[in-house]
């Protein structure tokens, strides 16, 4: 009887422990389901608020149509700083401030002019725009023979005697078979950035670069270029030509390799000037020392008004803080917006912000950037450990009702990249990219090219991700970040 009693006691103990374990598992599942339901409800509130009472589109309207293109160091850039600081202050944030940063000041000068000369006196005008950072042509312009190449490697393979005294025409197009158009851009942007340096080293007198654009049109697309450490005498003028212009120039060269190309531009590089990053934040209620930052770059090129690149990202980032306040959510961690200055031709703002973060010993749980246009959001890319990516992927079903379902490991953004040593996760909003390069860095990048609903959907997606990170902070942190 004693053995039987002990045996029964053990059996009942095992049954009790099993029931207790099942109960706890059931409670955990119930709690998880309850949390997921609450999170889904919060995302719905965020989206509803953005789509019925969003501010991004009207902020962008003012930034684009009342201020316009905001080239680093320009009067328009300073006006944008004043305007966005005022709007952030009106939100009633805990703190709004300006972070000084020295930025380059490059000016375009008078409108560029170019033509193809088939025979003396027989010319066809073509649209060009100086590349950012380029030197000017001689006062009377520059006319020379043309050598067409398909890229930097092709240039280097040519007989140097064929390059001396010529204008090098880089005509490698973006690859239309790439569904991700940023991959197509990455595949040929080196000729814009480094083409003048490489051609100058070989004795060329000028560079013309096919615009980074997938469609055929008459809009030249500017962008940054660099001479590196090339001596000043070897620095040659560089300009982008429209895709239609590039097609015409290439066809004409095939018919007559002895044609001449003429272009004139009066751009100049001036001394650096002081500018500012614009920053606003809501202090965290539980862990204010840990930061979630969202941002875009306030500067733009001086062509068009910079609505997609990157006025859209700036106003979406500002709206994140507005929406959190509007739905009545109290952040546990500090939520900060940064409008970075000088992304386009120097990245000084992003580097300055990262330097200050490191100096103060701040840690960022998440840094999220919007710099891919104001089109329909499709998902996010994440730069983090595989373990953290798995945590993030668990939230994907919450975004699927809003068609924001592409979550993947990848790059984040240029301005937040320098934060990597002091951030757990870097992320980028990824809108549909198919139309982005129709507008990018050109006169076509205007307010009229932005759709209100698409812009506000992007703002809602960003706010939702910020909310989820704040409500469920990453479990793993970099060594020494606690």
CSV table of C-alpha atoms in Angstrom, one decimal:
chain,number,residue,atom,x,y,z
A,1,UNK,CA,0.0,0.0,0.0
A,2,UNK,CA,2.9,2.3,0.8
A,3,UNK,CA,4.4,1.8,-2.6
A,4,UNK,CA,1.1,2.3,-4.3
A,5,UNK,CA,0.5,5.5,-2.5
A,6,UNK,CA,3.8,6.9,-3.4
A,7,UNK,CA,3.3,5.8,-7.0
A,8,UNK,CA,-0.1,7.5,-7.1
A,9,UNK,CA,1.3,10.7,-5.6
A,10,UNK,CA,4.0,10.8,-8.2
A,11,UNK,CA,1.4,10.2,-10.9
A,12,UNK,CA,-0.9,12.9,-9.6
A,13,UNK,CA,2.1,15.3,-9.3
A,14,UNK,CA,3.0,14.7,-13.0
A,15,UNK,CA,-0.6,15.2,-14.0
A,16,UNK,CA,-0.7,18.4,-12.0
A,17,UNK,CA,2.5,19.7,-13.5
A,18,UNK,CA,1.3,18.8,-17.0
A,19,UNK,CA,-1.9,20.7,-16.4
A,20,UNK,CA,0.0,23.6,-14.9
A,21,UNK,CA,2.3,23.7,-18.0
A,22,UNK,CA,-0.7,23.5,-20.4
A,23,UNK,CA,-2.4,26.3,-18.5
A,24,UNK,CA,0.7,28.5,-18.7
A,25,UNK,CA,1.2,27.7,-22.4
A,26,UNK,CA,-2.5,28.5,-22.9
A,27,UNK,CA,-2.2,31.7,-21.0
A,28,UNK,CA,1.0,32.7,-22.9
A,29,UNK,CA,-0.8,32.0,-26.2
A,30,UNK,CA,-3.8,33.9,-25.1
A,31,UNK,CA,-1.6,36.8,-24.0
A,32,UNK,CA,0.2,36.8,-27.3
A,33,UNK,CA,-3.1,36.8,-29.2
A,34,UNK,CA,-4.4,39.6,-27.0
A,35,UNK,CA,-1.2,41.6,-27.6
A,36,UNK,CA,-1.3,41.0,-31.4
A,37,UNK,CA,-5.0,42.0,-31.4
A,38,UNK,CA,-4.1,45.3,-29.5
A,39,UNK,CA,-1.2,46.0,-31.9
A,40,UNK,CA,-3.5,45.4,-34.9
A,41,UNK,CA,-6.0,47.8,-33.5
A,42,UNK,CA,-3.3,50.4,-32.9
A,43,UNK,CA,-2.1,50.1,-36.5
A,44,UNK,CA,-5.6,50.5,-37.7
A,45,UNK,CA,-5.9,53.7,-35.7
A,46,UNK,CA,-2.6,55.0,-37.1
A,47,UNK,CA,-3.6,54.3,-40.7
A,48,UNK,CA,-7.1,55.8,-40.2
A,49,UNK,CA,-5.6,59.0,-38.7
A,50,UNK,CA,-3.1,59.3,-41.5
A,51,UNK,CA,-5.6,58.8,-44.3
A,52,UNK,CA,-8.3,61.0,-42.9
A,53,UNK,CA,-6.3,63.8,-41.1
A,54,UNK,CA,-2.8,63.5,-42.4
A,55,UNK,CA,-0.5,66.5,-42.6
A,56,UNK,CA,2.3,65.2,-44.8
A,57,UNK,CA,0.8,66.4,-48.1
A,58,UNK,CA,0.2,70.0,-47.0
A,59,UNK,CA,3.6,70.3,-45.4
A,60,UNK,CA,5.1,69.0,-48.7
A,61,UNK,CA,3.0,71.5,-50.7
A,62,UNK,CA,4.5,74.4,-48.8
A,63,UNK,CA,8.1,73.0,-48.8
A,64,UNK,CA,7.9,72.4,-52.6
A,65,UNK,CA,5.8,75.2,-54.0
A,66,UNK,CA,6.6,78.0,-51.6
A,67,UNK,CA,10.3,77.2,-51.0
A,68,UNK,CA,11.3,75.0,-53.9
A,69,UNK,CA,14.6,73.2,-54.6
A,70,UNK,CA,16.9,73.3,-51.5
A,71,UNK,CA,20.5,72.9,-52.6
A,72,UNK,CA,22.9,72.6,-49.6
A,73,UNK,CA,24.1,76.1,-48.6
A,74,UNK,CA,21.3,77.9,-50.5
A,75,UNK,CA,18.8,80.5,-49.3
A,76,UNK,CA,16.0,78.0,-50.0
A,77,UNK,CA,17.7,75.4,-47.7
A,78,UNK,CA,17.8,78.0,-44.9
A,79,UNK,CA,14.1,78.8,-45.5
A,80,UNK,CA,13.3,75.1,-45.3
A,81,UNK,CA,15.1,74.9,-41.9
A,82,UNK,CA,13.1,77.8,-40.6
A,83,UNK,CA,9.8,76.3,-41.9
A,84,UNK,CA,10.2,72.7,-40.6
A,85,UNK,CA,11.4,73.9,-37.2
A,86,UNK,CA,8.3,76.0,-36.8
A,87,UNK,CA,6.0,73.2,-37.8
A,88,UNK,CA,7.7,70.8,-35.4
A,89,UNK,CA,7.4,73.3,-32.6
A,90,UNK,CA,3.6,73.6,-33.4
A,91,UNK,CA,3.2,69.9,-32.6
A,92,UNK,CA,4.0,70.5,-28.9
A,93,UNK,CA,7.0,68.2,-28.8
A,94,UNK,CA,9.2,68.0,-25.7
A,95,UNK,CA,12.1,69.5,-27.5
A,96,UNK,CA,12.9,71.0,-31.0
A,97,UNK,CA,16.4,72.3,-31.9
A,98,UNK,CA,18.9,73.0,-34.6
A,99,UNK,CA,22.2,71.1,-34.9
A,100,UNK,CA,24.9,73.2,-36.6
A,101,UNK,CA,26.9,71.6,-39.4
A,102,UNK,CA,29.2,73.1,-42.0
A,103,UNK,CA,28.2,72.2,-45.6
A,104,UNK,CA,29.6,72.7,-49.1
A,105,UNK,CA,28.1,75.5,-51.2
A,106,UNK,CA,28.1,74.7,-55.0
A,107,UNK,CA,26.2,77.0,-57.3
A,108,UNK,CA,25.0,76.1,-60.8
A,109,UNK,CA,25.2,79.6,-62.3
A,110,UNK,CA,23.6,80.4,-65.6
A,111,UNK,CA,21.5,77.8,-67.5
A,112,UNK,CA,23.7,75.3,-69.3
A,113,UNK,CA,23.6,75.1,-73.1
A,114,UNK,CA,24.8,72.3,-75.5
A,115,UNK,CA,24.5,71.2,-79.1
A,116,UNK,CA,25.8,68.5,-81.4
A,117,UNK,CA,27.6,69.9,-84.5
A,118,UNK,CA,27.3,67.4,-87.4
A,119,UNK,CA,29.1,69.7,-89.8
A,120,UNK,CA,30.2,73.4,-89.4
A,121,UNK,CA,27.0,75.4,-88.9
A,122,UNK,CA,24.7,72.3,-88.8
A,123,UNK,CA,23.7,71.9,-85.1
A,124,UNK,CA,21.1,70.2,-82.9
A,125,UNK,CA,20.5,71.5,-79.4
A,126,UNK,CA,20.4,68.9,-76.6
A,127,UNK,CA,19.3,69.3,-72.9
A,128,UNK,CA,22.1,69.1,-70.3
A,129,UNK,CA,22.7,70.0,-66.7
A,130,UNK,CA,26.0,70.3,-64.9
A,131,UNK,CA,26.7,67.5,-62.4
A,132,UNK,CA,26.9,68.6,-58.8
A,133,UNK,CA,30.5,69.6,-57.9
A,134,UNK,CA,31.6,70.0,-61.5
A,135,UNK,CA,33.9,72.8,-62.6
A,136,UNK,CA,32.8,75.3,-65.3
A,137,UNK,CA,33.7,75.1,-68.9
A,138,UNK,CA,35.9,77.9,-70.3
A,139,UNK,CA,34.0,81.2,-70.5
A,140,UNK,CA,33.2,80.8,-74.2
A,141,UNK,CA,32.2,77.1,-73.7
A,142,UNK,CA,33.9,73.9,-74.8
A,143,UNK,CA,33.8,72.2,-78.2
A,144,UNK,CA,35.6,69.0,-79.1
A,145,UNK,CA,35.3,65.6,-80.7
A,146,UNK,CA,33.5,62.9,-78.8
A,147,UNK,CA,34.5,59.4,-77.7
A,148,UNK,CA,31.5,57.2,-76.6
A,149,UNK,CA,32.1,54.6,-74.0
A,150,UNK,CA,29.9,52.1,-72.1
A,151,UNK,CA,31.4,52.7,-68.7
A,152,UNK,CA,34.6,53.3,-66.8
A,153,UNK,CA,36.0,49.9,-67.6
A,154,UNK,CA,35.4,50.5,-71.3
A,155,UNK,CA,37.2,53.9,-70.9
A,156,UNK,CA,40.2,52.3,-69.3
A,157,UNK,CA,40.5,49.7,-72.1
A,158,UNK,CA,40.8,52.4,-74.8
A,159,UNK,CA,44.0,53.6,-76.4
A,160,UNK,CA,44.9,56.8,-74.3
A,161,UNK,CA,45.7,58.6,-77.6
A,162,UNK,CA,42.0,58.3,-78.5
A,163,UNK,CA,41.0,60.1,-75.3
A,164,UNK,CA,43.3,63.1,-75.2
A,165,UNK,CA,41.6,66.3,-76.2
A,166,UNK,CA,38.2,64.7,-76.5
A,167,UNK,CA,34.9,64.8,-74.7
A,168,UNK,CA,34.1,61.4,-73.2
A,169,UNK,CA,30.5,60.4,-73.5
A,170,UNK,CA,29.5,57.8,-70.9
A,171,UNK,CA,26.4,56.1,-72.4
A,172,UNK,CA,25.8,53.0,-70.3
A,173,UNK,CA,22.0,52.9,-69.6
A,174,UNK,CA,20.2,51.7,-66.5
A,175,UNK,CA,19.4,48.0,-66.9
A,176,UNK,CA,15.6,47.8,-67.7
A,177,UNK,CA,15.4,44.1,-66.7
A,178,UNK,CA,16.0,44.9,-63.0
A,179,UNK,CA,12.7,44.9,-61.2
A,180,UNK,CA,14.3,46.8,-58.3
A,181,UNK,CA,15.2,50.0,-60.1
A,182,UNK,CA,17.7,50.9,-57.4
A,183,UNK,CA,19.8,47.9,-58.4
A,184,UNK,CA,19.7,49.3,-62.0
A,185,UNK,CA,20.8,52.7,-60.7
A,186,UNK,CA,23.7,51.2,-58.7
A,187,UNK,CA,24.8,49.3,-61.8
A,188,UNK,CA,25.8,52.4,-63.7
A,189,UNK,CA,26.0,55.4,-61.3
A,190,UNK,CA,29.7,55.0,-61.0
A,191,UNK,CA,30.2,56.7,-64.4
A,192,UNK,CA,28.4,59.8,-63.1
A,193,UNK,CA,30.3,59.9,-59.8
A,194,UNK,CA,33.8,59.0,-61.0
A,195,UNK,CA,33.7,59.4,-64.8
A,196,UNK,CA,35.2,62.9,-64.9
A,197,UNK,CA,38.0,61.8,-62.6
A,198,UNK,CA,38.9,58.8,-64.7
A,199,UNK,CA,38.6,60.7,-68.0
A,200,UNK,CA,40.6,63.7,-66.7
A,201,UNK,CA,43.5,61.4,-65.8
A,202,UNK,CA,43.6,60.2,-69.4
A,203,UNK,CA,43.7,63.7,-70.9
A,204,UNK,CA,40.0,64.2,-71.8
A,205,UNK,CA,38.7,67.8,-71.8
A,206,UNK,CA,35.1,67.2,-70.7
A,207,UNK,CA,32.6,64.5,-69.8
A,208,UNK,CA,28.9,64.0,-70.8
A,209,UNK,CA,27.0,61.3,-68.9
A,210,UNK,CA,23.7,59.7,-69.9
A,211,UNK,CA,21.1,60.5,-67.3
A,212,UNK,CA,20.2,57.9,-64.7
A,213,UNK,CA,16.7,57.4,-66.0
A,214,UNK,CA,14.8,54.3,-67.3
A,215,UNK,CA,12.6,56.2,-69.7
A,216,UNK,CA,13.3,58.3,-72.8
A,217,UNK,CA,12.6,62.0,-72.2
A,218,UNK,CA,14.2,65.4,-72.3
A,219,UNK,CA,15.0,65.8,-68.6
A,220,UNK,CA,18.7,65.7,-67.7
A,221,UNK,CA,19.2,64.2,-64.3
A,222,UNK,CA,22.0,65.8,-62.2
A,223,UNK,CA,23.7,64.2,-59.2
A,224,UNK,CA,26.9,64.2,-57.2
A,225,UNK,CA,30.3,63.6,-58.8
A,226,UNK,CA,33.8,63.7,-57.4
A,227,UNK,CA,37.3,64.4,-58.7
A,228,UNK,CA,38.9,62.7,-55.7
A,229,UNK,CA,42.5,63.9,-55.3
A,230,UNK,CA,42.8,64.8,-59.0
A,231,UNK,CA,44.9,68.0,-59.4
A,232,UNK,CA,42.9,71.1,-60.3
A,233,UNK,CA,44.4,71.4,-63.8
A,234,UNK,CA,43.1,67.9,-64.6
A,235,UNK,CA,39.6,68.6,-63.4
A,236,UNK,CA,37.3,68.7,-66.4
A,237,UNK,CA,33.7,69.9,-66.7
A,238,UNK,CA,31.0,67.2,-66.4
A,239,UNK,CA,27.3,67.3,-67.3
A,240,UNK,CA,24.4,65.0,-67.6
A,241,UNK,CA,22.5,64.7,-70.9
A,242,UNK,CA,18.9,63.7,-71.2
A,243,UNK,CA,18.2,60.1,-72.3
A,244,UNK,CA,16.7,61.4,-75.6
A,245,UNK,CA,19.8,63.6,-76.1
A,246,UNK,CA,22.0,60.6,-75.3
A,247,UNK,CA,20.2,58.5,-78.0
A,248,UNK,CA,20.6,61.3,-80.5
A,249,UNK,CA,24.3,61.8,-79.7
A,250,UNK,CA,25.0,58.0,-80.0
A,251,UNK,CA,23.1,57.6,-83.3
A,252,UNK,CA,24.8,60.7,-84.7
A,253,UNK,CA,28.3,59.4,-83.7
A,254,UNK,CA,27.6,56.1,-85.4
A,255,UNK,CA,26.7,58.0,-88.6
A,256,UNK,CA,29.7,60.4,-88.3
A,257,UNK,CA,32.4,59.7,-85.7
A,258,UNK,CA,34.0,63.1,-86.5
A,259,UNK,CA,31.1,65.2,-85.1
A,260,UNK,CA,31.8,67.9,-82.4
A,261,UNK,CA,30.0,68.5,-79.2
A,262,UNK,CA,29.7,71.9,-77.6
A,263,UNK,CA,28.6,72.7,-74.0
A,264,UNK,CA,28.8,75.7,-71.7
A,265,UNK,CA,28.2,75.8,-67.9
A,266,UNK,CA,29.2,78.4,-65.3
A,267,UNK,CA,29.0,76.4,-62.0
A,268,UNK,CA,31.3,77.2,-59.1
A,269,UNK,CA,32.4,75.7,-55.8
A,270,UNK,CA,32.4,78.3,-53.0
A,271,UNK,CA,33.6,78.2,-49.4
A,272,UNK,CA,31.7,76.0,-46.9
A,273,UNK,CA,28.8,77.7,-45.0
A,274,UNK,CA,27.0,76.9,-41.7
A,275,UNK,CA,23.7,75.1,-42.0
A,276,UNK,CA,21.6,72.9,-39.7
A,277,UNK,CA,20.0,69.6,-39.1
A,278,UNK,CA,16.4,70.1,-37.8
A,279,UNK,CA,15.6,67.8,-34.8
A,280,UNK,CA,12.5,67.3,-32.7
A,281,UNK,CA,11.6,64.6,-30.1
A,282,UNK,CA,9.1,63.2,-27.7
A,283,UNK,CA,10.8,62.0,-24.5
A,284,UNK,CA,10.3,58.4,-23.5
A,285,UNK,CA,8.1,57.7,-20.5
A,286,UNK,CA,10.1,54.6,-19.3
A,287,UNK,CA,13.5,54.5,-21.1
A,288,UNK,CA,14.1,58.1,-22.3
A,289,UNK,CA,17.9,57.3,-22.7
A,290,UNK,CA,17.1,54.9,-25.6
A,291,UNK,CA,16.1,56.5,-28.9
A,292,UNK,CA,14.1,55.6,-32.0
A,293,UNK,CA,14.9,58.0,-34.8
A,294,UNK,CA,13.1,58.6,-38.1
A,295,UNK,CA,14.4,61.0,-40.8
A,296,UNK,CA,14.9,62.1,-44.3
A,297,UNK,CA,17.2,64.7,-45.9
A,298,UNK,CA,16.0,68.3,-46.1
A,299,UNK,CA,18.4,69.4,-48.9
A,300,UNK,CA,17.6,68.6,-52.5
A,301,UNK,CA,19.1,69.4,-55.9
A,302,UNK,CA,18.2,72.7,-57.4
A,303,UNK,CA,16.3,71.1,-60.3
A,304,UNK,CA,12.5,70.8,-59.8
A,305,UNK,CA,11.5,71.2,-56.2
A,306,UNK,CA,12.8,68.0,-54.6
A,307,UNK,CA,9.3,66.7,-53.7
A,308,UNK,CA,10.2,63.0,-54.1
A,309,UNK,CA,13.9,63.4,-53.2
A,310,UNK,CA,13.5,64.0,-50.4
A,311,UNK,CA,10.7,66.3,-49.4
A,312,UNK,CA,8.5,63.3,-49.1
A,313,UNK,CA,10.8,61.5,-46.6
A,314,UNK,CA,11.1,64.7,-44.5
A,315,UNK,CA,7.3,65.3,-44.1
A,316,UNK,CA,6.7,61.6,-43.6
A,317,UNK,CA,9.2,61.5,-40.7
A,318,UNK,CA,7.7,64.6,-39.2
A,319,UNK,CA,4.2,63.0,-39.4
A,320,UNK,CA,5.4,60.0,-37.4
A,321,UNK,CA,5.5,62.1,-34.2
A,322,UNK,CA,2.3,63.9,-35.1
A,323,UNK,CA,0.4,60.6,-35.6
A,324,UNK,CA,1.7,59.1,-32.3
A,325,UNK,CA,0.3,62.1,-30.5
A,326,UNK,CA,-2.9,62.0,-32.4
A,327,UNK,CA,-3.8,58.4,-31.6
A,328,UNK,CA,-2.9,59.1,-27.9
A,329,UNK,CA,0.1,56.8,-27.7
A,330,UNK,CA,2.7,57.5,-25.0
A,331,UNK,CA,6.1,56.3,-26.2
A,332,UNK,CA,8.2,54.3,-23.8
A,333,UNK,CA,11.5,55.3,-25.5
A,334,UNK,CA,12.4,58.7,-26.9
A,335,UNK,CA,11.0,59.2,-30.4
A,336,UNK,CA,13.1,61.6,-32.5
A,337,UNK,CA,12.8,63.1,-36.0
A,338,UNK,CA,15.9,64.4,-37.8
A,339,UNK,CA,15.8,66.3,-41.0
A,340,UNK,CA,19.3,65.9,-42.3
A,341,UNK,CA,21.2,68.6,-44.3
A,342,UNK,CA,23.5,67.9,-47.2
A,343,UNK,CA,22.8,64.3,-48.1
A,344,UNK,CA,23.0,65.0,-51.8
A,345,UNK,CA,26.5,66.4,-52.1
A,346,UNK,CA,28.4,65.5,-49.0
A,347,UNK,CA,26.4,63.6,-46.3
A,348,UNK,CA,27.6,66.2,-43.7
A,349,UNK,CA,24.4,66.2,-41.8
A,350,UNK,CA,24.2,62.5,-41.3
A,351,UNK,CA,27.8,62.3,-40.2
A,352,UNK,CA,27.4,65.2,-37.8
A,353,UNK,CA,24.4,63.6,-36.2
A,354,UNK,CA,26.2,60.3,-35.7
A,355,UNK,CA,29.2,62.1,-34.3
A,356,UNK,CA,27.0,63.8,-31.6
A,357,UNK,CA,25.3,60.5,-30.8
A,358,UNK,CA,28.7,58.8,-30.2
A,359,UNK,CA,30.0,61.8,-28.2
A,360,UNK,CA,26.9,61.7,-25.9
A,361,UNK,CA,26.9,57.9,-25.7
A,362,UNK,CA,23.4,57.6,-26.9
A,363,UNK,CA,22.0,54.3,-28.1
A,364,UNK,CA,19.4,54.0,-30.8
A,365,UNK,CA,17.1,51.0,-30.8
A,366,UNK,CA,15.9,51.8,-34.4
A,367,UNK,CA,17.0,54.3,-37.1
A,368,UNK,CA,14.5,54.5,-39.9
A,369,UNK,CA,15.0,56.5,-43.1
A,370,UNK,CA,12.6,57.5,-45.9
A,371,UNK,CA,14.6,58.4,-49.0
A,372,UNK,CA,13.1,56.5,-51.9
A,373,UNK,CA,10.3,58.7,-53.0
A,374,UNK,CA,6.7,59.3,-51.9
A,375,UNK,CA,5.2,56.3,-53.8
A,376,UNK,CA,3.0,53.5,-52.4
A,377,UNK,CA,4.9,51.8,-49.5
A,378,UNK,CA,5.8,48.1,-50.2
A,379,UNK,CA,7.8,47.2,-47.1
A,380,UNK,CA,11.1,47.8,-45.2
A,381,UNK,CA,14.7,46.7,-45.6
A,382,UNK,CA,16.6,46.0,-42.3
A,383,UNK,CA,20.3,46.1,-41.5
A,384,UNK,CA,20.6,44.0,-38.4
A,385,UNK,CA,21.5,40.6,-37.1
A,386,UNK,CA,19.6,37.5,-38.3
A,387,UNK,CA,18.2,37.0,-34.8
A,388,UNK,CA,16.8,40.6,-34.8
A,389,UNK,CA,15.5,40.2,-38.3
A,390,UNK,CA,13.5,37.2,-37.2
A,391,UNK,CA,11.9,39.3,-34.4
A,392,UNK,CA,10.9,41.9,-37.0
A,393,UNK,CA,9.6,39.3,-39.4
A,394,UNK,CA,7.1,38.3,-36.8
A,395,UNK,CA,5.3,41.6,-37.3
A,396,UNK,CA,4.9,41.1,-41.0
A,397,UNK,CA,1.3,39.8,-40.8
A,398,UNK,CA,0.3,43.1,-39.1
A,399,UNK,CA,1.3,45.0,-42.2
A,400,UNK,CA,-0.1,42.6,-44.8
A,401,UNK,CA,-3.6,44.1,-44.7
A,402,UNK,CA,-2.0,47.4,-45.8
A,403,UNK,CA,0.0,45.7,-48.6
A,404,UNK,CA,3.3,46.5,-46.9
A,405,UNK,CA,4.5,43.0,-47.0
A,406,UNK,CA,8.1,43.1,-48.3
A,407,UNK,CA,10.4,42.7,-45.2
A,408,UNK,CA,14.0,41.7,-46.0
A,409,UNK,CA,17.6,42.1,-45.0
A,410,UNK,CA,19.3,45.0,-46.9
A,411,UNK,CA,20.6,48.5,-46.8
A,412,UNK,CA,18.9,51.3,-44.8
A,413,UNK,CA,19.7,54.8,-45.8
A,414,UNK,CA,22.7,57.1,-46.5
A,415,UNK,CA,22.0,59.5,-43.6
A,416,UNK,CA,21.5,56.9,-40.9
A,417,UNK,CA,24.3,54.6,-42.2
A,418,UNK,CA,26.9,56.4,-39.9
A,419,UNK,CA,24.8,55.5,-36.9
A,420,UNK,CA,25.5,51.7,-37.3
A,421,UNK,CA,28.0,51.5,-34.4
A,422,UNK,CA,25.4,53.0,-32.0
A,423,UNK,CA,22.2,51.5,-33.3
A,424,UNK,CA,20.5,48.0,-32.9
A,425,UNK,CA,18.5,48.1,-36.2
A,426,UNK,CA,18.8,50.4,-39.2
A,427,UNK,CA,15.9,50.3,-41.6
A,428,UNK,CA,14.6,52.0,-44.8
A,429,UNK,CA,11.1,52.5,-46.0
A,430,UNK,CA,10.8,50.8,-49.4
A,431,UNK,CA,8.1,52.2,-51.7
A,432,UNK,CA,7.3,51.0,-55.2
A,433,UNK,CA,10.4,52.0,-57.1
A,434,UNK,CA,9.2,51.7,-60.7
A,435,UNK,CA,8.6,55.5,-61.3
A,436,UNK,CA,11.2,56.9,-59.0
A,437,UNK,CA,14.0,57.5,-61.5
A,438,UNK,CA,11.6,59.2,-63.9
A,439,UNK,CA,11.8,62.1,-61.5
A,440,UNK,CA,15.1,61.7,-59.5
A,441,UNK,CA,17.4,64.7,-59.6
A,442,UNK,CA,15.6,66.4,-62.5
A,443,UNK,CA,13.2,69.2,-63.3
A,444,UNK,CA,10.4,66.6,-63.3
A,445,UNK,CA,10.7,66.2,-59.5
A,446,UNK,CA,7.8,68.5,-58.5
A,447,UNK,CA,4.9,68.5,-56.1
A,448,UNK,CA,2.5,67.5,-58.9
A,449,UNK,CA,4.3,64.2,-59.2
A,450,UNK,CA,3.4,63.1,-55.7
A,451,UNK,CA,0.1,61.4,-54.9
A,452,UNK,CA,-1.5,62.4,-51.5
A,453,UNK,CA,-2.8,59.0,-50.6
A,454,UNK,CA,0.5,57.2,-51.4
A,455,UNK,CA,2.4,59.8,-49.3
A,456,UNK,CA,0.1,59.4,-46.3
A,457,UNK,CA,0.2,55.6,-46.6
A,458,UNK,CA,4.0,55.7,-46.3
A,459,UNK,CA,3.8,57.9,-43.2
A,460,UNK,CA,1.4,55.5,-41.6
A,461,UNK,CA,3.7,52.5,-42.4
A,462,UNK,CA,6.6,54.3,-40.8
A,463,UNK,CA,4.6,55.3,-37.7
A,464,UNK,CA,3.4,51.7,-37.4
A,465,UNK,CA,6.9,50.3,-37.4
A,466,UNK,CA,8.1,52.9,-34.9
A,467,UNK,CA,5.2,52.0,-32.6
A,468,UNK,CA,6.0,48.3,-32.8
A,469,UNK,CA,9.7,48.8,-32.0
A,470,UNK,CA,8.8,51.1,-29.1
A,471,UNK,CA,6.2,48.7,-27.7
A,472,UNK,CA,8.4,45.6,-28.2
A,473,UNK,CA,12.0,46.8,-28.0
A,474,UNK,CA,14.6,44.4,-29.6
A,475,UNK,CA,15.6,41.7,-27.1
A,476,UNK,CA,19.3,41.7,-28.3
A,477,UNK,CA,21.4,44.8,-28.0
A,478,UNK,CA,25.0,45.4,-29.2
A,479,UNK,CA,27.7,44.7,-26.5
A,480,UNK,CA,28.1,47.6,-24.1
A,481,UNK,CA,24.8,49.2,-25.1
A,482,UNK,CA,23.0,48.6,-21.9
